[in-house]
XYZ file of N, CA, C and O in Angstrom:
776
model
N 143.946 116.226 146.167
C 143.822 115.131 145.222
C 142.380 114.688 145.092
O 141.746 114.509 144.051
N 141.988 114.545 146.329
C 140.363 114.585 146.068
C 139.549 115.120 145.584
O 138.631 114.710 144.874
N 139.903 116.447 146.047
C 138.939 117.902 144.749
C 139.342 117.451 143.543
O 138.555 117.929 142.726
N 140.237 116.712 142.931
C 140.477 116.744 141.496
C 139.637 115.689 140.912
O 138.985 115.820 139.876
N 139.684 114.850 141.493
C 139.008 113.781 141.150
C 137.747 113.816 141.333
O 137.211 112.821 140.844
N 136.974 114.585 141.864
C 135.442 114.677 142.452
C 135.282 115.943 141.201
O 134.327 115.669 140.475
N 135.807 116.911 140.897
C 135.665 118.007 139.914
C 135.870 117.383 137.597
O 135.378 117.600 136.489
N 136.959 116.570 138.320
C 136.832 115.561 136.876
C 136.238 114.732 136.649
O 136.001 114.540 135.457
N 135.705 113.840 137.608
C 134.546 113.316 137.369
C 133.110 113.965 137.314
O 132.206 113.206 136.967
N 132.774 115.308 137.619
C 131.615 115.727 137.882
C 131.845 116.079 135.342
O 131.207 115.668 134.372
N 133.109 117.015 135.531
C 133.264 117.446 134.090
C 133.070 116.319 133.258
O 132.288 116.530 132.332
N 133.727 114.779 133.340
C 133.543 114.061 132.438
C 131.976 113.465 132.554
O 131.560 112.765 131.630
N 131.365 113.672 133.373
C 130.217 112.966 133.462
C 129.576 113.809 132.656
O 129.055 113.246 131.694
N 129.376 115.393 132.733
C 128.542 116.744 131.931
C 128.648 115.950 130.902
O 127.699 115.257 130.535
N 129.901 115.948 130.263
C 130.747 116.198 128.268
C 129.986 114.661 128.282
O 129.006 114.828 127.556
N 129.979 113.629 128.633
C 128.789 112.587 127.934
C 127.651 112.860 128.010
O 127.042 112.366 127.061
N 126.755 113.647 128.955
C 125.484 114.052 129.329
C 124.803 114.917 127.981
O 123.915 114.767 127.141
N 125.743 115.817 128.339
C 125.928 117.159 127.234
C 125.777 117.191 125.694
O 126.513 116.668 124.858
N 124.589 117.970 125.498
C 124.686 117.622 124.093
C 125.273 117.977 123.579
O 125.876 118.911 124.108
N 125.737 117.587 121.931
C 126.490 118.023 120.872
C 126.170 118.196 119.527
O 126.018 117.231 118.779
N 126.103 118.885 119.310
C 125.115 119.798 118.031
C 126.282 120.078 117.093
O 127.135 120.964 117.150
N 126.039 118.772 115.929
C 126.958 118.752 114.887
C 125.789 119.170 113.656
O 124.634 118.743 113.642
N 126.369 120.071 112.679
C 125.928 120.726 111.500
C 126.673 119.843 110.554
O 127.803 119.362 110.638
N 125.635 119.740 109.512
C 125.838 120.053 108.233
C 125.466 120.406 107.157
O 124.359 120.009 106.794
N 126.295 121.321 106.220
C 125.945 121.744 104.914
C 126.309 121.104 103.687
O 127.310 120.391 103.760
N 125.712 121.189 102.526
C 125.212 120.242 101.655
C 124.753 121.088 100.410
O 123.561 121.357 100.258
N 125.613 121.457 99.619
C 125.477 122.225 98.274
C 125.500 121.118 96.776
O 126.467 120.442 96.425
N 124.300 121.185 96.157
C 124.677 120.038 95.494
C 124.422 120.758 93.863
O 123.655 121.688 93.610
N 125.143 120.157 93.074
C 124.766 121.079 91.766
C 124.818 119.832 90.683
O 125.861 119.274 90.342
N 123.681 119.547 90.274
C 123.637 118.097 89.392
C 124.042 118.532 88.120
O 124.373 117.499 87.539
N 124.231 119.671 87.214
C 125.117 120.386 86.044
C 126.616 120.119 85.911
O 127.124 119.843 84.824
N 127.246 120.203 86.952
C 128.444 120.321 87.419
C 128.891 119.071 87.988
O 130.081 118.754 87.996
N 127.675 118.125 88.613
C 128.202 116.729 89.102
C 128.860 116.718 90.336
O 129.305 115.602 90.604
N 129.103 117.683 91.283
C 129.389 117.628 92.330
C 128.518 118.213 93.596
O 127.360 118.629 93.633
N 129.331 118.110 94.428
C 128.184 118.308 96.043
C 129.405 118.426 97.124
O 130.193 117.594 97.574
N 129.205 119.919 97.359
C 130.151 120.318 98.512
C 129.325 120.276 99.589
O 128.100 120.370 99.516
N 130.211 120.080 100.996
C 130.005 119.688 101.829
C 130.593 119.946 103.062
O 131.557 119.181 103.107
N 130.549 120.621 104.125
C 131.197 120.986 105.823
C 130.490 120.597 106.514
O 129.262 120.588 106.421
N 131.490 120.011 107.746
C 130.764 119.375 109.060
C 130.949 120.066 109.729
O 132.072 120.535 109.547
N 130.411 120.522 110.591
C 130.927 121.585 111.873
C 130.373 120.786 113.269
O 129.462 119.970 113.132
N 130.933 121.036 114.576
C 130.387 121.156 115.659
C 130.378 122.290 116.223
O 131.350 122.973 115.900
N 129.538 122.865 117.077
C 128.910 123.972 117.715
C 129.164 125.344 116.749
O 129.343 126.492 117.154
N 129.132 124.968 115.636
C 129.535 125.801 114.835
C 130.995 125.898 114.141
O 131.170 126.522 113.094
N 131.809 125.360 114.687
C 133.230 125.393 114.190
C 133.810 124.225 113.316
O 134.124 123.077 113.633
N 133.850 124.879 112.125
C 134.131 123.813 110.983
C 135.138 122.720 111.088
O 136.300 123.113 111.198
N 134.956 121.507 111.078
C 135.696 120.283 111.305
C 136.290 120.093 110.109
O 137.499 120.228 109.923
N 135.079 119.624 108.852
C 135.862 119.194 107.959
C 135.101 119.668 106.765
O 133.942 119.991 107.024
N 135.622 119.834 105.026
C 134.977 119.861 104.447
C 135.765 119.478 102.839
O 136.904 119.150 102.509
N 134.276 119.761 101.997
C 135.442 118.992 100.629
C 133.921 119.054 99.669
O 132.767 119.477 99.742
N 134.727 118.408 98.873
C 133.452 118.214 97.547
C 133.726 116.513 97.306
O 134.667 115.792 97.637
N 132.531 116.258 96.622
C 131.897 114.457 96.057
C 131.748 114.851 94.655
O 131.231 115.899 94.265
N 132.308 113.802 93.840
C 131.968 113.961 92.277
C 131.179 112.454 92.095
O 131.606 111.582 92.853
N 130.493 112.206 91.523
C 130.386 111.043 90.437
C 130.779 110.455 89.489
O 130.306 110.630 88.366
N 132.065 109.347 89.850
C 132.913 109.057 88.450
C 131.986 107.772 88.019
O 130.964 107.335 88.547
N 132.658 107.363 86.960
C 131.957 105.981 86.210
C 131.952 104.650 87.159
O 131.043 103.820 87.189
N 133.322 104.616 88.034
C 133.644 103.398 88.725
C 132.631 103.403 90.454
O 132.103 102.569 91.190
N 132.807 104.723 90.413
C 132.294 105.351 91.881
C 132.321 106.680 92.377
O 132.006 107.528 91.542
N 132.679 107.185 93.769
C 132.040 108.292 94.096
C 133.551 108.359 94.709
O 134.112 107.454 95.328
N 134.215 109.986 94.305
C 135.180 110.358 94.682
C 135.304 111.770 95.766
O 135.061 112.866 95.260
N 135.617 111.717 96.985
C 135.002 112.417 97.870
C 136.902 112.999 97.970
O 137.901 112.460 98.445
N 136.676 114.271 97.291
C 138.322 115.548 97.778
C 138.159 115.659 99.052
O 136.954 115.800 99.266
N 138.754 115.667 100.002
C 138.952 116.713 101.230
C 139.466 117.390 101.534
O 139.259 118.100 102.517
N 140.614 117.429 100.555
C 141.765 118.791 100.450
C 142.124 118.843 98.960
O 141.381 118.253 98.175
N 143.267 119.539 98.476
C 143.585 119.375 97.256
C 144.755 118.122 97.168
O 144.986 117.845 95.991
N 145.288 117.571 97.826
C 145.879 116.681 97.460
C 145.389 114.877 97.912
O 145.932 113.816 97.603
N 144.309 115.129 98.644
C 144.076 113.778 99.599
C 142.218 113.935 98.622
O 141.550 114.909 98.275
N 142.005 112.349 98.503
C 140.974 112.029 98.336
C 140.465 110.503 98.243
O 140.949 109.563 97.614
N 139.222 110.570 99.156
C 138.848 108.909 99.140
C 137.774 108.806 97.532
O 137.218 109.675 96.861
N 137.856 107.494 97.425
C 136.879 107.025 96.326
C 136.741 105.544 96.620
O 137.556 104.625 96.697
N 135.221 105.647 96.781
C 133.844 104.641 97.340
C 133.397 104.044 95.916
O 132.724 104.681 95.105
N 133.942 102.511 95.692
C 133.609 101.987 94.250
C 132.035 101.322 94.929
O 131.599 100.795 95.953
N 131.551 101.812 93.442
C 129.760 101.469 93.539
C 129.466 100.102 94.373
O 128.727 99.932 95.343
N 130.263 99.221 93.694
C 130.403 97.804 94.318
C 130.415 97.297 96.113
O 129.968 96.426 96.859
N 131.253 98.517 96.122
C 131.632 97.840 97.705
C 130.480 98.677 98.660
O 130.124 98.311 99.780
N 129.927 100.048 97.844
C 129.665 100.961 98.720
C 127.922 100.139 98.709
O 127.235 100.570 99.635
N 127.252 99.156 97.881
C 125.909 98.291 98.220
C 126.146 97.710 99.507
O 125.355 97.836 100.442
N 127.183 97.098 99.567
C 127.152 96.219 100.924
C 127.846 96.890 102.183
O 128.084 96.162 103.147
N 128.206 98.314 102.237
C 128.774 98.485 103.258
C 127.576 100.037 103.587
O 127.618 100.762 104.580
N 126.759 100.138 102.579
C 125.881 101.234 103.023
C 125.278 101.342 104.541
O 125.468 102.358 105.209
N 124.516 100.191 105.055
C 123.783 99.974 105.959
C 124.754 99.882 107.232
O 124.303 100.040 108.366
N 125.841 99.670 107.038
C 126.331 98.910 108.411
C 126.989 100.744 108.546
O 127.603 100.897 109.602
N 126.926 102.039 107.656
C 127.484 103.457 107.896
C 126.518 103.618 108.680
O 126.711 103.415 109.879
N 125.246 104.019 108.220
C 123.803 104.176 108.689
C 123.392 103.538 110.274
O 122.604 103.956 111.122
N 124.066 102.651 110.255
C 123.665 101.673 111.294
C 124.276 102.395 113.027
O 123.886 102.061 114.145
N 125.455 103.574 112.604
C 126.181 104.038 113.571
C 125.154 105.253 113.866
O 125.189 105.625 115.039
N 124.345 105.871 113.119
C 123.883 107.005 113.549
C 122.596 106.492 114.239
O 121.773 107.408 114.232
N 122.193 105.575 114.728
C 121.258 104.865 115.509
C 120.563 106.124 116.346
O 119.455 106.651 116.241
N 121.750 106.389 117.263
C 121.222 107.363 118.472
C 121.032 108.703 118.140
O 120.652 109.565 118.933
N 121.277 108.860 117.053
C 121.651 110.439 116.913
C 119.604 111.114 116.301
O 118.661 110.604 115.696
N 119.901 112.454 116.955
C 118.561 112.999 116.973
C 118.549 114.084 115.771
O 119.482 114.886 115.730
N 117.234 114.158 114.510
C 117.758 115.056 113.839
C 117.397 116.740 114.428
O 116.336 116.545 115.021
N 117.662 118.016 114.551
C 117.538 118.449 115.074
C 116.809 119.800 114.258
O 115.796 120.377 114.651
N 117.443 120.071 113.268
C 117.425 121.185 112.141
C 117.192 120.331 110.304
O 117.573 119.196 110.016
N 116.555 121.212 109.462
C 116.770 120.260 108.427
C 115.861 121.503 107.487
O 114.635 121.615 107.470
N 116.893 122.384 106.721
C 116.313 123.466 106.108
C 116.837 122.854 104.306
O 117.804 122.113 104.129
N 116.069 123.305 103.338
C 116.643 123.237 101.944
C 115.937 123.918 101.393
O 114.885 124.322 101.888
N 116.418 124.261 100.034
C 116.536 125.010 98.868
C 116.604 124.527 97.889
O 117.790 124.287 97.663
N 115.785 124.116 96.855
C 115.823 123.691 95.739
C 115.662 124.761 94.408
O 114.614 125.395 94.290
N 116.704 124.907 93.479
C 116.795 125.279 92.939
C 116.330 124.958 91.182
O 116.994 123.967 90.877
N 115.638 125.311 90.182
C 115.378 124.433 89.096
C 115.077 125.787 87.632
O 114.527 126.888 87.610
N 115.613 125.133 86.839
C 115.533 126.166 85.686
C 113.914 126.193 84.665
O 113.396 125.080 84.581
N 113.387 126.993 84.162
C 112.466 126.940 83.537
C 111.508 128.238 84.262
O 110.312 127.947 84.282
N 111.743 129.211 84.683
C 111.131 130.163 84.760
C 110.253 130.823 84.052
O 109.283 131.474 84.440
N 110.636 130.627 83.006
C 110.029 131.416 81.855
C 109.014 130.207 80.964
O 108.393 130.429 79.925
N 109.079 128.926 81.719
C 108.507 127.771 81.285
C 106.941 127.269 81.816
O 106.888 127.634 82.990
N 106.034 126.793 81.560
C 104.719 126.463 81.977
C 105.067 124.862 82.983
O 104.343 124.310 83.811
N 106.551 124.449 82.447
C 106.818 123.103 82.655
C 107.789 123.552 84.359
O 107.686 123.137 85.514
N 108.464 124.334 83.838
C 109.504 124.663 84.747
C 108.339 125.023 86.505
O 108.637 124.608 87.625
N 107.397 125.663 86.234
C 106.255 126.085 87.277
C 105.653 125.133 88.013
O 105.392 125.055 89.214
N 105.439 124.263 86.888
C 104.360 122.892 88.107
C 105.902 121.641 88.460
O 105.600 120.673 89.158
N 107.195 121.712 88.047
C 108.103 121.450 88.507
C 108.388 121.743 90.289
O 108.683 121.079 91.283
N 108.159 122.832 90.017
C 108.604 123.784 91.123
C 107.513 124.048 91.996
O 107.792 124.237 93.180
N 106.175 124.104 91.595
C 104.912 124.011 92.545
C 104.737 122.183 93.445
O 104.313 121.940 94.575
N 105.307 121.125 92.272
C 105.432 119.713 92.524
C 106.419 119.524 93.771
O 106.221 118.869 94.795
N 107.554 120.291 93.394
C 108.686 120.078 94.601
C 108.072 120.651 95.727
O 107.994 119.810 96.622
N 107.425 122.159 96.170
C 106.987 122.515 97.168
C 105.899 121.892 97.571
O 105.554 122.338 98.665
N 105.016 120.838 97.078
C 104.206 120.414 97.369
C 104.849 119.270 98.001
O 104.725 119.267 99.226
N 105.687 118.023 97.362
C 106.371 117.245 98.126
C 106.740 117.572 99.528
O 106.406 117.019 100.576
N 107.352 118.392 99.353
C 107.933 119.035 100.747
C 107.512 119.146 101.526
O 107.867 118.644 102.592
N 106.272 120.072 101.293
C 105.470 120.524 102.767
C 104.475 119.425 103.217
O 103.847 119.472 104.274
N 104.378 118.122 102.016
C 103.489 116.852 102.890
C 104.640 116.118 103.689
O 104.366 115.497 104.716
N 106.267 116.219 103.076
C 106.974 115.308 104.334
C 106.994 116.072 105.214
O 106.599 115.601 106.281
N 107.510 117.807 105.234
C 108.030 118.040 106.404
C 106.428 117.932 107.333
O 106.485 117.551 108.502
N 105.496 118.178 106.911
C 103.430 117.822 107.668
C 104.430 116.625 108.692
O 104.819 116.926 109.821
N 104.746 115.156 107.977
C 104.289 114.265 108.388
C 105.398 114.149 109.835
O 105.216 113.789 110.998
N 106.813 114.747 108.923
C 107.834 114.818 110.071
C 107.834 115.430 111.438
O 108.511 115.172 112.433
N 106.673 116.518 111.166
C 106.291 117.784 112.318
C 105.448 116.951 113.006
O 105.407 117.117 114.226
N 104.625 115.921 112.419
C 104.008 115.018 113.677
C 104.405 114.512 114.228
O 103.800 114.327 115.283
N 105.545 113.932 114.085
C 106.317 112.608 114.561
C 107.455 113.372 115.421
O 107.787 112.746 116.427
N 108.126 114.625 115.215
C 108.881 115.181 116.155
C 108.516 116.746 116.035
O 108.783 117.475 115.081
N 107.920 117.054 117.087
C 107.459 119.009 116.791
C 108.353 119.701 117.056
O 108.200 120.922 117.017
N 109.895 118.976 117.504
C 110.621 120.468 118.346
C 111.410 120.767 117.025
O 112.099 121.787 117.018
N 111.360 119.620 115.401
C 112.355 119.710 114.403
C 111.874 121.307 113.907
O 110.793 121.895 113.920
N 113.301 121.688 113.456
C 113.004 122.852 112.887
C 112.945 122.758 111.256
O 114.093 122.865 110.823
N 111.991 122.595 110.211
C 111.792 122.581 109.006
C 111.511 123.832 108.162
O 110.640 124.665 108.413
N 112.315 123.851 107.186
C 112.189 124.698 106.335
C 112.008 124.656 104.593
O 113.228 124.675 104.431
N 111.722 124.634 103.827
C 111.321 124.059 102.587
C 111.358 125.118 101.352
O 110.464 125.953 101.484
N 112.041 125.280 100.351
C 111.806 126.429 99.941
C 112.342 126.158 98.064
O 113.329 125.566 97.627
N 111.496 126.695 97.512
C 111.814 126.477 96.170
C 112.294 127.709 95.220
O 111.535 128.664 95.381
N 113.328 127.973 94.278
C 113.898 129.154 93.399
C 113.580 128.352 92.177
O 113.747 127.167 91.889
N 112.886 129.741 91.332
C 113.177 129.495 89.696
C 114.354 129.907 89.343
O 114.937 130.691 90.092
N 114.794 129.599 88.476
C 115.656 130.331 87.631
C 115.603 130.107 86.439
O 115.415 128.935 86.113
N 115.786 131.414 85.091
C 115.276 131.437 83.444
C 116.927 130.422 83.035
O 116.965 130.146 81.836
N 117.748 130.074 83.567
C 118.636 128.783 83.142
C 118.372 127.868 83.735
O 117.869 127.787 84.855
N 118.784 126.858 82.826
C 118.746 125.433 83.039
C 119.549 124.910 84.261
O 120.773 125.037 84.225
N 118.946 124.317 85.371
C 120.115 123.839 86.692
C 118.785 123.266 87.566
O 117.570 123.380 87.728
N 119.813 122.670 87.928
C 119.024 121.820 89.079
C 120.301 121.431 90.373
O 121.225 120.622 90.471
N 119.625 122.681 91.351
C 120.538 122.952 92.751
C 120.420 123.023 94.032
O 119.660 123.954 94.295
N 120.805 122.486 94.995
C 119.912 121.726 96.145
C 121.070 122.376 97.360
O 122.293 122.255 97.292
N 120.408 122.975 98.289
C 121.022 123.386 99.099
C 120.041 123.127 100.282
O 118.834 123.351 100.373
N 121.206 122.416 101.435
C 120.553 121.112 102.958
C 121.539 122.206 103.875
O 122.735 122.444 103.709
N 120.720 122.703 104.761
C 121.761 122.513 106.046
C 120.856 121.915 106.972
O 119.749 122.306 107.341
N 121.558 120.830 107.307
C 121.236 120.247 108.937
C 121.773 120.304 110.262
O 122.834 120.919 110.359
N 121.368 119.887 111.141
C 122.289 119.947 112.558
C 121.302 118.690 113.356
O 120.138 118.343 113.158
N 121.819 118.452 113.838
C 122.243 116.749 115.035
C 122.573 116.692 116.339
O 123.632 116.790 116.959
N 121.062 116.453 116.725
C 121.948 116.722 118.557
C 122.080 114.972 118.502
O 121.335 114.168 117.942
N 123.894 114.630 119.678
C 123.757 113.552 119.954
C 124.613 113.806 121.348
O 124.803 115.001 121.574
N 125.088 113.008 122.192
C 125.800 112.820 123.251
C 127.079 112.359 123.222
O 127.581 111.594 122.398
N 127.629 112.925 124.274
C 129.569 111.568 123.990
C 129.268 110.207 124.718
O 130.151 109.363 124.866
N 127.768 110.003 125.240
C 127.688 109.034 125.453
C 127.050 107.753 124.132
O 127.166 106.546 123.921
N 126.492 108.715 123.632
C 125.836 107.891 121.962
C 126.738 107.903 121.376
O 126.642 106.955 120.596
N 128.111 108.665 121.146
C 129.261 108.525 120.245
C 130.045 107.519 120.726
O 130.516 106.759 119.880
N 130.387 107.260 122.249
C 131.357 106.317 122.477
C 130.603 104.863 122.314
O 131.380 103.910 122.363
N 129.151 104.527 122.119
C 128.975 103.399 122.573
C 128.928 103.017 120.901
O 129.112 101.929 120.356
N 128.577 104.472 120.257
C 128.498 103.518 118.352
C 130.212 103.430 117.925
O 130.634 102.798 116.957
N 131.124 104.275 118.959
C 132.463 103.497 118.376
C 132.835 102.038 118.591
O 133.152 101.106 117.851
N 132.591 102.291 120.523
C 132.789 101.036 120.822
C 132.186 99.838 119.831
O 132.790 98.871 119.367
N 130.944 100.185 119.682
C 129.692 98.943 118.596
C 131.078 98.643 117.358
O 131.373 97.504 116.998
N 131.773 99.867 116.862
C 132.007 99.501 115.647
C 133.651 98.851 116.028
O 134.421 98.165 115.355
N 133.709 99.182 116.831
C 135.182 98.133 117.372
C 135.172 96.948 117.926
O 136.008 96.064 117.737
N 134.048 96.889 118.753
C 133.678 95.580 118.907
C 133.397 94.579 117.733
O 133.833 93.434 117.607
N 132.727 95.146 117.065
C 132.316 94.135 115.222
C 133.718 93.951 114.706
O 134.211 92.838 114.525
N 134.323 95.055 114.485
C 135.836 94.650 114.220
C 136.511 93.639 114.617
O 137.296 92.968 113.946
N 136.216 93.510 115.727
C 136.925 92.860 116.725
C 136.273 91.461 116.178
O 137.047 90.635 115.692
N 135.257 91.250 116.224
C 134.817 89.783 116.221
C 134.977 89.384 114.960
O 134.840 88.171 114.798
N 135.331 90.297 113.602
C 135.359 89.564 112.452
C 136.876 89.503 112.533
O 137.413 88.690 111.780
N 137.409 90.004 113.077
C 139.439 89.750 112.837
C 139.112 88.142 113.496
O 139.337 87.083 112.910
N 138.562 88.294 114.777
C 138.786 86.623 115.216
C 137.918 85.344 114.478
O 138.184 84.147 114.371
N 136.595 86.278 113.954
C 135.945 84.975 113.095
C 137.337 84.537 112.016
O 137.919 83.453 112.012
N 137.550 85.398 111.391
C 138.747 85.281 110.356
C 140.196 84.252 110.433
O 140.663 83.429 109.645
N 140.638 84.764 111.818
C 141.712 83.726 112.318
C 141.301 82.604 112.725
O 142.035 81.617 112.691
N 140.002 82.561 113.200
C 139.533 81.062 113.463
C 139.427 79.935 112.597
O 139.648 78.741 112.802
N 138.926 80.744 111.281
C 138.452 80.184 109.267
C 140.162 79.990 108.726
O 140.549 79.105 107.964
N 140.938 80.969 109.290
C 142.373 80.423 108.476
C 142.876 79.277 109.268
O 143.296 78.223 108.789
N 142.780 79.629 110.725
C 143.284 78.547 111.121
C 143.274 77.063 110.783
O 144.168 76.240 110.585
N 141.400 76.995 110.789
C 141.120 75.768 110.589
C 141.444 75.376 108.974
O 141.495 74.205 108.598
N 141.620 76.339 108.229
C 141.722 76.117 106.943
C 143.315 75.082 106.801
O 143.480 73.960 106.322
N 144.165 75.920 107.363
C 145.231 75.893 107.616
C 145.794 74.265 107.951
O 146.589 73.563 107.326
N 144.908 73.972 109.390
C 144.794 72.759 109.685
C 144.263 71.512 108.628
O 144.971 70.506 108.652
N 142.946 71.485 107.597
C 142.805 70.761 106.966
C 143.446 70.894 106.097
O 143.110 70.001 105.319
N 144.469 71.650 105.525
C 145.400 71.204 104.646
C 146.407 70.590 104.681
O 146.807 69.789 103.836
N 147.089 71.015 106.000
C 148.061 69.849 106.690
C 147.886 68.958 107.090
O 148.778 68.120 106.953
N 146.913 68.657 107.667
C 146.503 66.939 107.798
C 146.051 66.173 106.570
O 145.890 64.955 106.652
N 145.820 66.888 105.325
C 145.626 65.832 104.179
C 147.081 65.889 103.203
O 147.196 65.152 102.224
């Protein structure tokens, strides 16, 4: 009973220690209005789907019958507090492909010389600030009209940075269910006493 417990604790201590190297890919085609998308860890695909742009908001498929949709409205005020969970997380990889039509164009060229120029001053500034990132930057003509963006990234983080941004986000939960019952309560109360 002791070996078990001295051997599961040594394993659960690794798997929080241990990093975890989550990918993702990121196909975006602004012609077409959508942007497919897979998450993987250590390589093995978790989840994936396509994002459209409707008039009201942003409709994210994940299968053919299931799909969320993020109205413009709600998604201003709840942007930061998504963002706010990846705190700990390290970026690790961060390759793209930009794709743009006008090949055969004088316009389409300094388009495409403009984008590689962007690029290689962020990824400059990013390579100072972290040297182990792996950057890649890369621009395609093409004699049709499109504009097509292809990201793969990857993310080292820990199960110890994952459990503490769940916990963070259950804990906040937690305190607005009780701010909430506290505001009805009292609400509750000054209506019955008048």
């Amino acid at each position: 009973m002791g070996e078990f417990f001295v051997i599961s604790f040594f394993v659960g201590t690794l798997l929080f220690v241990f990093p975890i190297f989550v990918g993702a890919d990121l196909y975006l085609d602004v012609r077409e209005n959508r942007a497919w998308f897979a998450l993987s860890v250590f390589g093995l695909r978790l989840l994936g789907g396509y994002g459209e742009i409707l008039r009201d908001g942003i409709a994210v498929h994940l299968t053919k019958r299931f799909a969320y949709f993020m109205p413009f409205a709600k998604m201003r005020d709840d942007t930061r507090k998504y963002f706010e969970i990846a705190d700990g997380f390290q970026l690790y990889k961060f390759h793209q492909i930009v794709e743009t039509g006008g090949a055969d164009k004088i316009y389409g060229i300094f388009i495409a010389a403009a984008l590689q120029a962007a690029g290689g001053a962020a990824f400059g500034i990013l390579r100072t600030r972290h040297p182990f990132l792996s950057l890649r930057n890369g621009t395609v003509l093409s004699e049709k009209p499109c504009l097509k963006v292809s990201v793969k990234t990857v993310t080292i983080m820990s199960g110890l940075v994952v459990t503490l941004a769940i916990a963070k986000k259950i804990l906040e939960a937690l305190l607005n269910w009780i701010r909430n019952k506290k505001l009805t309560a009292s609400w509750n109360a000054r209506r019955s006493s008048s």
